[in-house]
Short mmCIF file of C-alpha atoms in Angstrom, two decimals:
data_model
loop_
_atom_site.label_atom_id
_atom_site.label_comp_id
_atom_site.label_asym_id
_atom_site.label_seq_id
_atom_site.Cartn_x
_atom_site.Cartn_y
_atom_site.Cartn_z
CA MET A 1 122.76 209.20 147.17
CA GLY A 2 119.74 209.83 144.97
CA ARG A 3 116.20 208.49 144.96
CA GLY A 4 114.51 205.62 143.18
CA SER A 5 115.46 202.00 142.74
CA TYR A 6 119.07 201.03 142.05
CA ALA A 7 121.40 198.10 142.68
CA LEU A 8 123.88 197.90 145.53
CA ALA A 9 127.03 195.75 145.51
CA ARG A 10 128.88 194.72 148.64
CA VAL A 11 132.08 196.71 149.10
CA ALA A 12 134.02 193.72 150.45
CA VAL A 13 132.86 191.50 147.58
CA VAL A 14 134.11 194.02 144.99
CA VAL A 15 137.47 194.18 146.78
CA ARG A 16 137.67 190.39 146.97
CA ALA A 17 136.59 189.83 143.34
CA PRO A 18 140.09 189.71 141.78
CA ALA A 19 141.84 188.20 144.80
CA GLY A 20 141.34 184.52 144.02
CA TRP A 21 142.14 184.92 140.34
CA LEU A 22 145.33 186.86 141.03
CA TRP A 23 146.40 184.39 143.72
CA TRP A 24 145.98 181.22 141.68
CA ALA A 25 147.09 182.70 138.35
CA GLY A 26 150.17 184.10 140.10
CA LEU A 27 151.05 180.77 141.66
CA VAL A 28 150.58 178.95 138.35
CA GLY A 29 152.66 181.58 136.59
CA ALA A 30 155.37 181.31 139.23
CA GLY A 31 155.35 177.51 138.90
CA ILE A 32 155.76 177.73 135.14
CA GLY A 33 158.45 180.37 135.57
CA ALA A 34 160.37 178.19 138.00
CA LEU A 35 160.86 175.69 135.17
CA VAL A 36 162.67 178.30 133.09
CA PRO A 37 166.32 179.10 133.95
CA GLY A 38 165.92 182.70 132.82
CA LEU A 39 168.63 185.33 132.58
CA THR A 40 169.09 185.66 136.33
CA GLY A 41 168.73 181.99 137.28
CA ARG A 42 166.00 180.34 139.33
CA ARG A 43 167.48 181.12 142.75
CA ILE A 44 167.67 184.87 142.18
CA GLY A 45 164.26 184.84 140.52
CA LEU A 46 162.63 183.08 143.47
CA LEU A 47 164.32 185.35 146.01
CA ALA A 48 163.23 188.43 144.06
CA GLY A 49 159.74 186.96 143.77
CA ALA A 50 159.48 186.38 147.51
CA ALA A 51 160.46 189.99 148.17
CA LEU A 52 157.99 191.22 145.56
CA PHE A 53 155.26 189.05 147.06
CA LEU A 54 155.67 190.68 150.48
CA LEU A 55 156.00 194.21 149.09
CA THR A 56 153.03 193.85 146.75
CA ALA A 57 150.80 192.24 149.36
CA GLY A 58 151.61 194.96 151.89
CA GLY A 59 151.16 197.76 149.36
CA VAL A 60 147.83 196.47 148.07
CA PHE A 61 146.54 195.93 151.59
CA ALA A 62 147.50 199.45 152.68
CA ALA A 63 146.32 201.26 149.53
CA ARG A 64 143.35 203.59 150.10
CA ARG A 65 142.55 202.16 153.53
CA ARG A 66 142.00 205.69 154.87
CA ARG A 67 139.53 206.36 152.07
CA TYR A 68 137.66 203.12 152.84
CA ALA A 69 137.53 203.97 156.55
CA GLU A 70 136.24 207.49 155.85
CA LEU A 71 133.50 206.19 153.56
CA ALA A 72 132.55 203.56 156.14
CA ARG A 73 132.30 206.16 158.93
CA GLY A 74 130.06 208.35 156.79
CA ALA A 75 127.81 205.51 155.59
CA THR A 76 124.06 205.99 155.75
CA ARG A 77 121.21 203.54 156.04
CA ALA A 78 120.00 202.02 152.77
CA GLY A 79 116.41 202.73 151.85
CA ARG A 80 113.73 200.22 151.04
CA SER A 81 113.82 200.86 147.30
CA VAL A 82 117.26 199.39 146.63
CA PHE A 83 118.13 195.99 145.17
CA LEU A 84 120.91 193.98 146.82
CA GLN A 85 123.12 192.42 144.17
CA ASP A 86 123.98 188.76 144.75
CA ARG A 87 127.60 187.96 145.53
CA ALA A 88 127.94 185.75 142.45
CA VAL A 89 126.61 188.52 140.20
CA THR A 90 129.09 191.06 141.60
CA LEU A 91 132.00 188.64 141.10
CA ARG A 92 130.89 187.69 137.60
CA ASN A 93 130.39 191.30 136.47
CA TRP A 94 133.80 192.40 137.77
CA ARG A 95 135.69 189.51 136.21
CA ARG A 96 133.80 189.61 132.92
CA ALA A 97 134.61 193.31 132.47
CA ARG A 98 138.32 192.62 133.02
CA ARG A 99 138.85 189.10 131.68
CA TRP A 100 141.13 190.17 128.83
CA TRP A 101 143.28 192.34 131.10
CA LEU A 102 143.58 189.45 133.54
CA LEU A 103 144.59 187.08 130.72
CA LEU A 104 147.17 189.55 129.40
CA ALA A 105 148.58 190.01 132.92
CA PHE A 106 148.97 186.24 133.27
CA LEU A 107 150.69 185.91 129.87
CA ALA A 108 153.02 188.81 130.69
CA CYS A 109 153.81 187.18 134.02
CA VAL A 110 154.80 183.92 132.30
CA ALA A 111 156.78 185.72 129.57
CA SER A 112 158.76 187.70 132.15
CA SER A 113 160.08 184.44 133.59
CA PHE A 114 162.50 184.23 130.68
CA ALA A 115 164.21 187.20 132.32
CA VAL A 116 163.54 186.72 136.06
CA PRO A 117 161.97 183.30 136.75
CA ALA A 118 158.81 183.24 138.92
CA ALA A 119 159.21 186.83 140.18
CA ALA A 120 156.22 188.36 138.37
CA GLY A 121 154.03 185.40 139.26
CA LEU A 122 154.78 185.76 142.95
CA ALA A 123 154.12 189.50 142.72
CA MET A 124 150.73 188.76 141.17
CA ALA A 125 149.97 186.26 143.93
CA GLY A 126 150.96 188.93 146.44
CA ALA A 127 148.41 191.32 144.96
CA GLY A 128 145.74 188.67 145.42
CA ALA A 129 146.80 188.07 149.02
CA GLY A 130 146.73 191.81 149.73
CA LEU A 131 143.19 192.16 148.38
CA TRP A 132 142.02 189.14 150.37
CA ALA A 133 143.54 190.64 153.53
CA LYS A 134 141.84 193.98 152.80
CA SER A 135 138.47 192.23 152.46
CA LEU A 136 139.03 190.64 155.88
CA TRP A 137 139.88 194.08 157.29
CA LEU A 138 136.63 195.43 155.84
CA GLY A 139 134.87 192.49 157.45
CA GLY A 140 136.28 193.60 160.79
CA LEU A 141 134.84 197.09 160.23
CA GLU A 142 131.47 195.56 159.40
CA ARG A 143 131.41 193.34 162.47
CA SER A 144 132.44 196.15 164.81
CA ALA A 145 129.68 198.40 163.45
CA GLU A 146 127.22 195.48 163.14
CA THR A 147 126.35 196.61 159.62
CA LEU A 148 127.26 195.56 156.08
CA LEU A 149 128.78 198.10 153.69
CA TRP A 150 127.27 198.52 150.22
CA VAL A 151 128.02 200.79 147.27
CA ARG A 152 125.99 201.68 144.22
CA ALA A 153 127.01 199.13 141.63
CA GLU A 154 127.47 201.55 138.75
CA ARG A 155 129.81 203.76 140.82
CA ALA A 156 132.16 200.97 141.84
CA ARG A 157 133.19 199.71 138.41
CA SER A 158 136.85 200.57 138.94
CA SER A 159 137.07 200.53 142.73
CA PRO A 160 134.65 200.94 145.66
CA ALA A 161 136.98 203.70 146.90
CA ALA A 162 137.25 205.54 143.55
CA GLY A 163 136.39 209.20 143.11
CA PRO A 164 132.85 208.67 141.72
CA VAL A 165 131.89 206.85 144.94
CA ARG A 166 130.27 209.51 147.13
CA GLY A 167 129.41 207.31 150.06
CA TYR A 168 128.46 203.87 151.30
CA LEU A 169 125.10 202.54 152.38
CA THR A 170 124.52 200.08 155.20
CA THR A 171 122.20 197.21 156.03
CA GLY A 172 121.98 194.78 158.90
CA LEU A 173 124.34 191.82 159.05
CA ALA A 174 121.66 189.42 157.79
CA ALA A 175 121.17 191.17 154.44
CA GLY A 176 122.33 189.61 151.20
CA ASP A 177 124.12 186.34 150.61
CA ALA A 178 127.68 187.28 151.68
CA ALA A 179 129.09 187.33 155.19
CA PRO A 180 131.12 190.24 156.65
CA GLY A 181 134.30 190.47 154.59
CA GLY A 182 132.60 189.29 151.41
CA ALA A 183 132.96 185.52 151.78
CA ARG A 184 130.09 183.23 150.85
CA ARG A 185 127.64 182.96 153.73
CA ARG A 186 127.97 179.47 155.18
CA THR A 187 124.54 179.24 156.79
CA GLY A 188 121.32 179.25 154.84
CA ARG A 189 120.91 182.55 153.04
CA PRO A 190 117.86 184.69 153.77
CA ALA A 191 114.95 184.57 151.42
CA PRO A 192 115.52 186.79 148.36
CA GLY A 193 114.17 190.26 148.97
CA ARG A 194 113.88 193.46 147.03
CA THR A 195 114.80 195.85 149.77
CA ALA A 196 117.62 196.31 152.19
CA GLY A 197 115.47 197.89 154.87
CA ALA A 198 113.63 194.65 155.58
CA ALA A 199 116.92 192.89 156.38
CA GLY A 200 117.70 194.87 159.48
#
């Protein structure tokens, strides 16, 4: 994994980063689309959207799960020279790098309602639901192993399971400010620290 100091981002947080945006933007887009009769009519659009929601959610949830599991099984202990990136920083960096793509996706979703009302919006919401479910699945892996999964921040810009990612690093469950699965830790967060090794 290399020597020296570098930043680590939580795998589950990177996976979860677009989930909320896709979910709410999809629902808003579907709501706007439901107001438009469209070429197919609202009933057909909503039925198609419901089917797309289920298919998209299932596909996103299943995508690359084997790769995630393999990387998790081969994870090694993080050294004391690494910096643990805050959850909010990981979320902000991911969304800031893709804000225009997300906006264009939302506008395309609304525009498509003139053809098939609400369908694209429900598909987008399904993608968000699938990513959220995948983050919960990763949380289950973390709890069963009693470790948190981290990835070098610069290697996870597209996906924490992308080709440039050579492996994951682990810390104890108390490290960082996000719980297993990437959600905000509900109890008081540990004191900020430079290293992962000190956190278990």
